[in-house]
Amino acid sequence: MAVMVLALSLSVSAVMLAGCTESGAETQVRTDLESMRTLDLDQEVTEELTGMLDKEGRSNYYEFIRKAGEYNYKILETIDNKDGTTTVAVRITSYSFGKAYLDAWSDFLEENPDGDFDPADFYTELMEHLSEVQGKEYVTDVDIICTEDDESGEWTTDAASNYELRNAMLGGMLREIASLAEM
Protein backbone atom coordinates (compact mmCIF):
# COMPACT_ATOMS: atom_id res chain seq x y z
CA MET A 1 0.00 0.00 0.00
CA ALA A 2 2.79 2.42 0.94
CA VAL A 3 4.55 1.59 -2.33
CA MET A 4 1.38 2.43 -4.31
CA VAL A 5 0.94 5.76 -2.46
CA LEU A 6 4.58 6.62 -3.12
CA ALA A 7 4.27 5.65 -6.79
CA LEU A 8 1.06 7.67 -7.15
CA SER A 9 2.58 10.75 -5.50
CA LEU A 10 5.64 10.51 -7.78
CA SER A 11 3.36 10.23 -10.83
CA VAL A 12 1.35 13.28 -9.76
CA SER A 13 4.58 15.23 -9.11
CA ALA A 14 5.92 14.31 -12.54
CA VAL A 15 2.69 15.44 -14.22
CA MET A 16 2.71 18.73 -12.29
CA LEU A 17 6.32 19.41 -13.26
CA ALA A 18 5.65 18.53 -16.88
CA GLY A 19 2.80 21.04 -16.94
CA CYS A 20 5.19 23.79 -15.86
CA THR A 21 7.96 23.14 -18.37
CA GLU A 22 8.41 25.37 -21.35
CA SER A 23 8.81 24.28 -24.91
CA GLY A 24 12.03 25.03 -26.74
CA ALA A 25 10.18 27.73 -28.68
CA GLU A 26 8.99 29.45 -25.50
CA THR A 27 12.48 29.30 -24.00
CA GLN A 28 13.95 30.90 -27.13
CA VAL A 29 11.26 33.61 -27.13
CA ARG A 30 12.10 34.46 -23.51
CA THR A 31 15.81 34.56 -24.35
CA ASP A 32 15.21 36.85 -27.33
CA LEU A 33 12.85 39.16 -25.42
CA GLU A 34 15.37 39.52 -22.60
CA SER A 35 18.21 40.22 -25.05
CA MET A 36 16.14 42.96 -26.73
CA ARG A 37 15.82 45.01 -23.54
CA THR A 38 18.78 47.08 -24.64
CA LEU A 39 17.64 49.21 -27.54
CA ASP A 40 20.51 49.12 -30.00
CA LEU A 41 20.24 51.90 -32.53
CA ASP A 42 22.64 52.27 -35.38
CA GLN A 43 25.82 53.99 -34.11
CA GLU A 44 25.69 56.67 -36.80
CA VAL A 45 22.02 57.42 -36.09
CA THR A 46 22.71 57.61 -32.35
CA GLU A 47 25.66 59.97 -32.86
CA GLU A 48 23.67 62.15 -35.26
CA LEU A 49 20.69 62.33 -32.91
CA THR A 50 22.64 62.95 -29.71
CA GLY A 51 24.78 65.48 -31.57
CA MET A 52 21.66 67.59 -32.14
CA LEU A 53 20.70 67.52 -28.46
CA ASP A 54 21.98 69.63 -25.61
CA LYS A 55 23.02 68.06 -22.29
CA GLU A 56 19.42 67.84 -21.03
CA GLY A 57 18.24 66.44 -24.36
CA ARG A 58 20.89 63.71 -24.25
CA SER A 59 19.86 62.90 -20.69
CA ASN A 60 16.23 62.63 -21.87
CA TYR A 61 17.36 60.42 -24.76
CA TYR A 62 19.13 57.98 -22.43
CA GLU A 63 16.11 57.98 -20.08
CA PHE A 64 13.91 57.02 -23.05
CA ILE A 65 16.32 54.24 -24.04
CA ARG A 66 16.24 52.91 -20.46
CA LYS A 67 12.44 52.98 -20.32
CA ALA A 68 12.15 51.33 -23.74
CA GLY A 69 13.79 48.23 -22.27
CA GLU A 70 11.41 48.05 -19.31
CA TYR A 71 8.55 46.35 -21.11
CA ASN A 72 6.83 43.39 -19.49
CA TYR A 73 5.81 40.26 -21.34
CA LYS A 74 3.71 37.19 -20.73
CA ILE A 75 3.55 34.10 -22.90
CA LEU A 76 -0.12 33.47 -23.63
CA GLU A 77 -0.07 30.33 -25.75
CA THR A 78 2.07 28.22 -28.04
CA ILE A 79 0.67 26.75 -31.25
CA ASP A 80 2.36 24.20 -33.50
CA ASN A 81 1.66 25.22 -37.11
CA LYS A 82 1.10 22.89 -40.07
CA ASP A 83 4.15 24.35 -41.85
CA GLY A 84 6.50 23.08 -39.12
CA THR A 85 6.87 26.42 -37.34
CA THR A 86 5.60 27.25 -33.88
CA THR A 87 3.76 30.45 -32.98
CA VAL A 88 4.27 31.83 -29.50
CA ALA A 89 1.65 34.46 -28.62
CA VAL A 90 3.02 37.06 -26.22
CA ARG A 91 1.36 39.97 -24.41
CA ILE A 92 3.64 43.02 -24.25
CA THR A 93 3.02 45.81 -21.75
CA SER A 94 5.09 48.95 -22.24
CA TYR A 95 5.12 52.70 -21.87
CA SER A 96 2.85 54.58 -24.30
CA PHE A 97 5.63 56.04 -26.40
CA GLY A 98 3.32 56.33 -29.41
CA LYS A 99 1.07 58.77 -27.56
CA ALA A 100 4.13 60.69 -26.35
CA TYR A 101 5.38 60.90 -29.94
CA LEU A 102 2.05 62.35 -31.11
CA ASP A 103 2.02 64.80 -28.19
CA ALA A 104 5.56 65.92 -29.04
CA TRP A 105 4.64 66.37 -32.70
CA SER A 106 1.53 68.41 -31.79
CA ASP A 107 3.49 70.60 -29.37
CA PHE A 108 6.21 71.12 -31.96
CA LEU A 109 3.66 72.18 -34.60
CA GLU A 110 2.01 74.59 -32.15
CA GLU A 111 5.38 76.16 -31.35
CA ASN A 112 6.29 76.38 -35.05
CA PRO A 113 3.10 77.46 -36.83
CA ASP A 114 5.03 78.73 -39.86
CA GLY A 115 5.94 75.15 -40.76
CA ASP A 116 9.70 75.50 -40.39
CA PHE A 117 11.14 72.15 -39.40
CA ASP A 118 14.29 72.24 -37.32
CA PRO A 119 15.25 68.64 -36.52
CA ALA A 120 17.18 69.67 -33.40
CA ASP A 121 14.14 71.47 -31.98
CA PHE A 122 11.84 68.57 -32.80
CA TYR A 123 14.12 65.90 -31.31
CA THR A 124 14.62 67.98 -28.19
CA GLU A 125 10.83 68.20 -27.81
CA LEU A 126 10.45 64.50 -28.61
CA MET A 127 13.07 63.30 -26.12
CA GLU A 128 11.50 65.42 -23.41
CA HIS A 129 8.10 63.83 -24.02
CA LEU A 130 9.47 60.29 -24.32
CA SER A 131 11.52 60.55 -21.15
CA GLU A 132 8.56 61.86 -19.13
CA VAL A 133 6.19 58.99 -19.98
CA GLN A 134 4.82 57.42 -16.80
CA GLY A 135 3.05 54.12 -16.32
CA LYS A 136 3.00 51.17 -18.65
CA GLU A 137 -0.38 51.53 -20.30
CA TYR A 138 0.27 50.20 -23.79
CA VAL A 139 -0.81 46.55 -23.96
CA THR A 140 -0.87 44.45 -27.11
CA ASP A 141 -0.60 40.82 -28.13
CA VAL A 142 2.01 39.76 -30.66
CA ASP A 143 2.75 36.48 -32.43
CA ILE A 144 6.38 35.41 -32.63
CA ILE A 145 7.21 32.73 -35.20
CA CYS A 146 9.72 30.10 -34.08
CA THR A 147 11.57 27.51 -36.12
CA GLU A 148 13.49 24.49 -34.87
CA ASP A 149 16.57 23.40 -36.79
CA ASP A 150 16.05 19.72 -37.67
CA GLU A 151 19.72 18.83 -37.25
CA SER A 152 20.78 20.78 -34.17
CA GLY A 153 17.42 21.08 -32.43
CA GLU A 154 18.12 24.77 -31.80
CA TRP A 155 15.30 27.27 -32.01
CA THR A 156 15.29 30.62 -33.80
CA THR A 157 12.60 33.30 -33.79
CA ASP A 158 11.57 36.23 -35.94
CA ALA A 159 11.79 38.54 -32.89
CA ALA A 160 14.54 40.77 -34.31
CA SER A 161 12.65 41.40 -37.56
CA ASN A 162 9.12 41.30 -36.14
CA TYR A 163 7.66 44.78 -36.74
CA GLU A 164 4.63 44.20 -34.51
CA LEU A 165 6.87 43.11 -31.64
CA ARG A 166 9.16 46.13 -31.96
CA ASN A 167 6.12 48.40 -32.20
CA ALA A 168 4.71 46.84 -29.01
CA MET A 169 8.00 47.24 -27.14
CA LEU A 170 8.06 50.89 -28.19
CA GLY A 171 4.50 51.46 -27.03
CA GLY A 172 2.96 51.95 -30.47
CA MET A 173 5.47 54.58 -31.56
CA LEU A 174 6.50 52.89 -34.82
CA ARG A 175 2.89 52.74 -35.99
CA GLU A 176 2.31 56.43 -35.07
CA ILE A 177 5.44 57.50 -36.95
CA ALA A 178 4.29 55.53 -40.00
CA SER A 179 0.78 57.01 -39.89
CA LEU A 180 2.17 60.56 -39.73
CA ALA A 181 4.54 59.80 -42.62
CA GLU A 182 1.55 58.78 -44.75
CA MET A 183 -0.10 62.19 -44.34
Tab-separated table of N, CA and C in Angstrom, residues 58-169:
chain	number	residue	atom	x	y	z
A	58	ARG	N	20.205	65.002	-24.272
A	58	ARG	CA	20.888	63.706	-24.251
A	58	ARG	C	20.475	62.901	-23.021
A	59	SER	N	20.326	63.571	-21.897
A	59	SER	CA	19.864	62.898	-20.687
A	59	SER	C	18.466	62.328	-20.911
A	60	ASN	N	17.588	63.104	-21.547
A	60	ASN	CA	16.235	62.630	-21.865
A	60	ASN	C	16.280	61.446	-22.831
A	61	TYR	N	17.198	61.509	-23.792
A	61	TYR	CA	17.357	60.421	-24.758
A	61	TYR	C	17.719	59.126	-24.035
A	62	TYR	N	18.695	59.181	-23.147
A	62	TYR	CA	19.127	57.976	-22.433
A	62	TYR	C	18.047	57.480	-21.462
A	63	GLU	N	17.244	58.388	-20.928
A	63	GLU	CA	16.115	57.983	-20.081
A	63	GLU	C	15.079	57.233	-20.928
A	64	PHE	N	14.816	57.723	-22.134
A	64	PHE	CA	13.905	57.024	-23.049
A	64	PHE	C	14.443	55.636	-23.383
A	65	ILE	N	15.714	55.528	-23.703
A	65	ILE	CA	16.322	54.238	-24.041
A	65	ILE	C	16.173	53.264	-22.866
A	66	ARG	N	16.387	53.762	-21.650
A	66	ARG	CA	16.244	52.913	-20.460
A	66	ARG	C	14.804	52.420	-20.325
A	67	LYS	N	13.854	53.341	-20.461
A	67	LYS	CA	12.443	52.975	-20.320
A	67	LYS	C	11.985	52.028	-21.432
A	68	ALA	N	12.541	52.188	-22.611
A	68	ALA	CA	12.151	51.329	-23.736
A	68	ALA	C	12.453	49.861	-23.438
A	69	GLY	N	13.448	49.599	-22.616
A	69	GLY	CA	13.786	48.231	-22.268
A	69	GLY	C	13.026	47.679	-21.076
A	70	GLU	N	12.143	48.474	-20.510
A	70	GLU	CA	11.413	48.049	-19.307
A	70	GLU	C	10.041	47.448	-19.596
A	71	TYR	N	9.839	46.964	-20.791
A	71	TYR	CA	8.549	46.346	-21.109
A	71	TYR	C	8.390	45.057	-20.310
A	72	ASN	N	7.156	44.672	-20.112
A	72	ASN	CA	6.828	43.390	-19.488
A	72	ASN	C	6.269	42.483	-20.579
A	73	TYR	N	6.399	41.193	-20.381
A	73	TYR	CA	5.812	40.256	-21.342
A	73	TYR	C	5.287	39.027	-20.618
A	74	LYS	N	4.305	38.422	-21.253
A	74	LYS	CA	3.708	37.194	-20.728
A	74	LYS	C	3.406	36.293	-21.914
A	75	ILE	N	3.862	35.062	-21.844
A	75	ILE	CA	3.547	34.103	-22.898
A	75	ILE	C	2.110	33.633	-22.687
A	76	LEU	N	1.296	33.806	-23.716
A	76	LEU	CA	-0.123	33.470	-23.630
A	76	LEU	C	-0.412	32.044	-24.089
A	77	GLU	N	0.152	31.679	-25.238
A	77	GLU	CA	-0.066	30.331	-25.752
A	77	GLU	C	0.984	30.003	-26.798
A	78	THR	N	1.135	28.718	-27.033
A	78	THR	CA	2.069	28.216	-28.039
A	78	THR	C	1.303	27.281	-28.956
A	79	ILE	N	1.432	27.521	-30.265
A	79	ILE	CA	0.675	26.749	-31.250
A	79	ILE	C	1.656	26.161	-32.268
A	80	ASP	N	1.574	24.850	-32.461
A	80	ASP	CA	2.364	24.201	-33.503
A	80	ASP	C	1.611	24.369	-34.820
A	81	ASN	N	2.280	24.947	-35.809
A	81	ASN	CA	1.662	25.220	-37.106
A	81	ASN	C	1.879	24.063	-38.075
A	82	LYS	N	1.024	23.968	-39.075
A	82	LYS	CA	1.104	22.895	-40.074
A	82	LYS	C	2.369	22.980	-40.923
A	83	ASP	N	2.951	24.185	-41.024
A	83	ASP	CA	4.154	24.347	-41.850
A	83	ASP	C	5.443	24.006	-41.103
A	84	GLY	N	5.324	23.479	-39.886
A	84	GLY	CA	6.497	23.082	-39.121
A	84	GLY	C	7.034	24.160	-38.188
A	85	THR	N	6.462	25.350	-38.255
A	85	THR	CA	6.867	26.419	-37.336
A	85	THR	C	5.990	26.365	-36.089
A	86	THR	N	6.375	27.122	-35.101
A	86	THR	CA	5.601	27.245	-33.879
A	86	THR	C	5.339	28.720	-33.637
A	87	THR	N	4.111	29.076	-33.310
A	87	THR	CA	3.759	30.453	-32.980
A	87	THR	C	3.645	30.567	-31.471
A	88	VAL	N	4.368	31.536	-30.928
A	88	VAL	CA	4.267	31.831	-29.502
A	88	VAL	C	3.592	33.197	-29.394
A	89	ALA	N	2.389	33.212	-28.820
A	89	ALA	CA	1.651	34.464	-28.620
A	89	ALA	C	2.115	35.080	-27.306
A	90	VAL	N	2.467	36.349	-27.365
A	90	VAL	CA	3.020	37.055	-26.218
A	90	VAL	C	2.252	38.351	-26.003
A	91	ARG	N	1.959	38.683	-24.761
A	91	ARG	CA	1.361	39.975	-24.412
A	91	ARG	C	2.485	40.880	-23.927
A	92	ILE	N	2.624	42.029	-24.598
A	92	ILE	CA	3.644	43.016	-24.252
A	92	ILE	C	2.956	44.197	-23.571
A	93	THR	N	3.503	44.630	-22.455
A	93	THR	CA	3.020	45.814	-21.745
A	93	THR	C	4.190	46.783	-21.654
A	94	SER	N	3.995	47.982	-22.185
A	94	SER	CA	5.088	48.950	-22.238
A	94	SER	C	4.560	50.370	-22.021
A	95	TYR	N	5.488	51.289	-21.965
A	95	TYR	CA	5.122	52.701	-21.868
A	95	TYR	C	4.459	53.133	-23.177
A	96	SER	N	3.575	54.095	-23.117
A	96	SER	CA	2.847	54.578	-24.301
A	96	SER	C	3.671	55.610	-25.062
A	97	PHE	N	4.758	55.141	-25.650
A	97	PHE	CA	5.634	56.039	-26.397
A	97	PHE	C	4.961	56.589	-27.641
A	98	GLY	N	4.031	55.840	-28.230
A	98	GLY	CA	3.315	56.333	-29.411
A	98	GLY	C	2.516	57.583	-29.097
A	99	LYS	N	1.834	57.587	-27.972
A	99	LYS	CA	1.073	58.767	-27.557
A	99	LYS	C	2.027	59.926	-27.272
A	100	ALA	N	3.149	59.641	-26.634
A	100	ALA	CA	4.133	60.690	-26.348
A	100	ALA	C	4.690	61.275	-27.646
A	101	TYR	N	4.891	60.416	-28.642
A	101	TYR	CA	5.376	60.899	-29.943
A	101	TYR	C	4.362	61.866	-30.562
A	102	LEU	N	3.089	61.468	-30.555
A	102	LEU	CA	2.049	62.346	-31.110
A	102	LEU	C	1.952	63.662	-30.340
A	103	ASP	N	2.060	63.585	-29.014
A	103	ASP	CA	2.024	64.798	-28.191
A	103	ASP	C	3.201	65.713	-28.528
A	104	ALA	N	4.376	65.132	-28.701
A	104	ALA	CA	5.563	65.922	-29.044
A	104	ALA	C	5.390	66.579	-30.413
A	105	TRP	N	4.857	65.836	-31.358
A	105	TRP	CA	4.637	66.371	-32.703
A	105	TRP	C	3.627	67.521	-32.654
A	106	SER	N	2.547	67.349	-31.917
A	106	SER	CA	1.532	68.407	-31.786
A	106	SER	C	2.118	69.655	-31.138
A	107	ASP	N	2.858	69.459	-30.042
A	107	ASP	CA	3.487	70.603	-29.371
A	107	ASP	C	4.475	71.307	-30.290
A	108	PHE	N	5.232	70.532	-31.036
A	108	PHE	CA	6.207	71.118	-31.964
A	108	PHE	C	5.497	71.956	-33.028
A	109	LEU	N	4.404	71.435	-33.572
A	109	LEU	CA	3.661	72.183	-34.597
A	109	LEU	C	3.046	73.455	-34.026
A	110	GLU	N	2.561	73.389	-32.785
A	110	GLU	CA	2.007	74.587	-32.147
A	110	GLU	C	3.077	75.655	-31.933
A	111	GLU	N	4.280	75.231	-31.596
A	111	GLU	CA	5.383	76.162	-31.351
A	111	GLU	C	6.013	76.667	-32.643
A	112	ASN	N	5.734	75.996	-33.756
A	112	ASN	CA	6.291	76.376	-35.052
A	112	ASN	C	5.182	76.466	-36.090
A	113	PRO	N	4.260	77.406	-35.928
A	113	PRO	CA	3.102	77.462	-36.827
A	113	PRO	C	3.459	77.811	-38.275
A	114	ASP	N	4.634	78.372	-38.500
A	114	ASP	CA	5.026	78.731	-39.863
A	114	ASP	C	5.488	77.529	-40.676
A	115	GLY	N	5.593	76.372	-40.037
A	115	GLY	CA	5.939	75.152	-40.759
A	115	GLY	C	7.416	74.893	-40.909
A	116	ASP	N	8.266	75.745	-40.328
A	116	ASP	CA	9.704	75.497	-40.391
A	116	ASP	C	10.046	74.287	-39.541
A	117	PHE	N	10.776	73.362	-40.132
A	117	PHE	CA	11.140	72.151	-39.405
A	117	PHE	C	12.621	72.188	-39.077
A	118	ASP	N	12.910	72.310	-37.809
A	118	ASP	CA	14.285	72.235	-37.322
A	118	ASP	C	14.407	70.909	-36.579
A	119	PRO	N	15.147	69.954	-37.147
A	119	PRO	CA	15.250	68.637	-36.520
A	119	PRO	C	15.727	68.705	-35.068
A	120	ALA	N	16.665	69.584	-34.772
A	120	ALA	CA	17.177	69.675	-33.397
A	120	ALA	C	16.071	70.086	-32.437
A	121	ASP	N	15.246	71.044	-32.845
A	121	ASP	CA	14.135	71.469	-31.984
A	121	ASP	C	13.116	70.340	-31.801
A	122	PHE	N	12.810	69.659	-32.901
A	122	PHE	CA	11.837	68.574	-32.798
A	122	PHE	C	12.363	67.452	-31.905
A	123	TYR	N	13.593	67.015	-32.108
A	123	TYR	CA	14.124	65.898	-31.313
A	123	TYR	C	14.290	66.275	-29.848
A	124	THR	N	14.576	67.533	-29.580
A	124	THR	CA	14.620	67.983	-28.188
A	124	THR	C	13.243	67.853	-27.557
A	125	GLU	N	12.222	68.310	-28.275
A	125	GLU	CA	10.831	68.197	-27.810
A	125	GLU	C	10.441	66.724	-27.652
A	126	LEU	N	10.803	65.908	-28.630
A	126	LEU	CA	10.449	64.496	-28.608
A	126	LEU	C	11.098	63.781	-27.422
A	127	MET	N	12.382	63.997	-27.216
A	127	MET	CA	13.074	63.303	-26.121
A	127	MET	C	12.529	63.727	-24.759
A	128	GLU	N	12.118	64.968	-24.658
A	128	GLU	CA	11.505	65.420	-23.406
A	128	GLU	C	10.210	64.652	-23.150
A	129	HIS	N	9.367	64.553	-24.171
A	129	HIS	CA	8.097	63.828	-24.024
A	129	HIS	C	8.320	62.341	-23.746
A	130	LEU	N	9.233	61.723	-24.488
A	130	LEU	CA	9.467	60.289	-24.322
A	130	LEU	C	10.033	59.967	-22.952
A	131	SER	N	10.898	60.819	-22.449
A	131	SER	CA	11.518	60.546	-21.147
A	131	SER	C	10.548	60.756	-19.987
A	132	GLU	N	9.513	61.543	-20.203
A	132	GLU	CA	8.561	61.855	-19.134
A	132	GLU	C	7.382	60.880	-19.061
A	133	VAL	N	7.302	59.934	-19.980
A	133	VAL	CA	6.187	58.987	-19.976
A	133	VAL	C	6.180	58.218	-18.662
A	134	GLN	N	4.996	58.140	-18.066
A	134	GLN	CA	4.819	57.424	-16.797
A	134	GLN	C	3.810	56.297	-16.990
A	135	GLY	N	4.011	55.217	-16.312
A	135	GLY	CA	3.046	54.122	-16.323
A	135	GLY	C	3.040	53.342	-17.620
A	136	LYS	N	3.035	52.051	-17.486
A	136	LYS	CA	2.999	51.165	-18.655
A	136	LYS	C	1.539	50.885	-18.980
A	137	GLU	N	1.031	51.622	-19.952
A	137	GLU	CA	-0.383	51.526	-20.304
A	137	GLU	C	-0.629	50.947	-21.691
A	138	TYR	N	0.427	50.736	-22.448
A	138	TYR	CA	0.268	50.197	-23.795
A	138	TYR	C	0.356	48.671	-23.712
A	139	VAL	N	-0.738	48.004	-24.053
A	139	VAL	CA	-0.806	46.545	-23.964
A	139	VAL	C	-1.247	46.005	-25.315
A	140	THR	N	-0.486	45.067	-25.841
A	140	THR	CA	-0.866	44.451	-27.106
A	140	THR	C	-0.321	43.029	-27.168
A	141	ASP	N	-1.018	42.212	-27.934
A	141	ASP	CA	-0.602	40.821	-28.129
A	141	ASP	C	0.099	40.693	-29.471
A	142	VAL	N	1.176	39.921	-29.472
A	142	VAL	CA	2.013	39.759	-30.658
A	142	VAL	C	2.317	38.280	-30.850
A	143	ASP	N	2.338	37.853	-32.100
A	143	ASP	CA	2.748	36.485	-32.431
A	143	ASP	C	4.213	36.492	-32.853
A	144	ILE	N	4.974	35.578	-32.274
A	144	ILE	CA	6.377	35.408	-32.634
A	144	ILE	C	6.502	34.021	-33.266
A	145	ILE	N	7.073	33.983	-34.464
A	145	ILE	CA	7.211	32.726	-35.195
A	145	ILE	C	8.570	32.107	-34.858
A	146	CYS	N	8.513	30.830	-34.482
A	146	CYS	CA	9.717	30.101	-34.079
A	146	CYS	C	9.938	28.921	-35.012
A	147	THR	N	11.207	28.625	-35.270
A	147	THR	CA	11.573	27.506	-36.123
A	147	THR	C	12.653	26.690	-35.443
A	148	GLU	N	12.486	25.378	-35.456
A	148	GLU	CA	13.487	24.487	-34.875
A	148	GLU	C	14.339	23.899	-35.991
A	149	ASP	N	15.649	23.993	-35.836
A	149	ASP	CA	16.571	23.401	-36.790
A	149	ASP	C	16.502	21.881	-36.626
A	150	ASP	N	16.217	21.174	-37.720
A	150	ASP	CA	16.051	19.719	-37.670
A	150	ASP	C	17.319	18.999	-37.208
A	151	GLU	N	18.468	19.518	-37.585
A	151	GLU	CA	19.718	18.831	-37.253
A	151	GLU	C	20.186	19.130	-35.833
A	152	SER	N	20.227	20.412	-35.472
A	152	SER	CA	20.783	20.782	-34.166
A	152	SER	C	19.740	20.817	-33.058
A	153	GLY	N	18.474	20.966	-33.441
A	153	GLY	CA	17.419	21.078	-32.433
A	153	GLY	C	17.337	22.467	-31.821
A	154	GLU	N	18.134	23.406	-32.324
A	154	GLU	CA	18.123	24.772	-31.797
A	154	GLU	C	16.976	25.563	-32.409
A	155	TRP	N	16.431	26.459	-31.586
A	155	TRP	CA	15.298	27.271	-32.013
A	155	TRP	C	15.767	28.663	-32.413
A	156	THR	N	15.112	29.222	-33.428
A	156	THR	CA	15.289	30.623	-33.804
A	156	THR	C	13.907	31.254	-33.862
A	157	THR	N	13.871	32.577	-33.727
A	157	THR	CA	12.600	33.300	-33.790
A	157	THR	C	12.721	34.456	-34.770
A	158	ASP	N	11.574	35.031	-35.092
A	158	ASP	CA	11.566	36.225	-35.936
A	158	ASP	C	11.541	37.502	-35.089
A	159	ALA	N	11.898	37.405	-33.812
A	159	ALA	CA	11.788	38.544	-32.893
A	159	ALA	C	12.536	39.778	-33.397
A	160	ALA	N	13.737	39.615	-33.893
A	160	ALA	CA	14.544	40.767	-34.311
A	160	ALA	C	13.933	41.497	-35.505
A	161	SER	N	13.235	40.778	-36.370
A	161	SER	CA	12.654	41.404	-37.562
A	161	SER	C	11.141	41.591	-37.457
A	162	ASN	N	10.560	41.276	-36.326
A	162	ASN	CA	9.116	41.297	-36.141
A	162	ASN	C	8.651	42.732	-35.846
A	163	TYR	N	8.095	43.375	-36.863
A	163	TYR	CA	7.656	44.776	-36.743
A	163	TYR	C	6.640	44.956	-35.621
A	164	GLU	N	5.663	44.069	-35.539
A	164	GLU	CA	4.629	44.196	-34.507
A	164	GLU	C	5.228	44.088	-33.104
A	165	LEU	N	6.211	43.236	-32.935
A	165	LEU	CA	6.875	43.107	-31.643
A	165	LEU	C	7.632	44.380	-31.288
A	166	ARG	N	8.395	44.897	-32.226
A	166	ARG	CA	9.161	46.127	-31.958
A	166	ARG	C	8.212	47.296	-31.694
A	167	ASN	N	7.106	47.354	-32.441
A	167	ASN	CA	6.118	48.403	-32.203
A	167	ASN	C	5.544	48.284	-30.795
A	168	ALA	N	5.260	47.064	-30.355
A	168	ALA	CA	4.710	46.840	-29.009
A	168	ALA	C	5.709	47.254	-27.942
A	169	MET	N	6.967	46.881	-28.118
A	169	MET	CA	7.999	47.242	-27.145
A	169	MET	C	8.153	48.757	-27.039
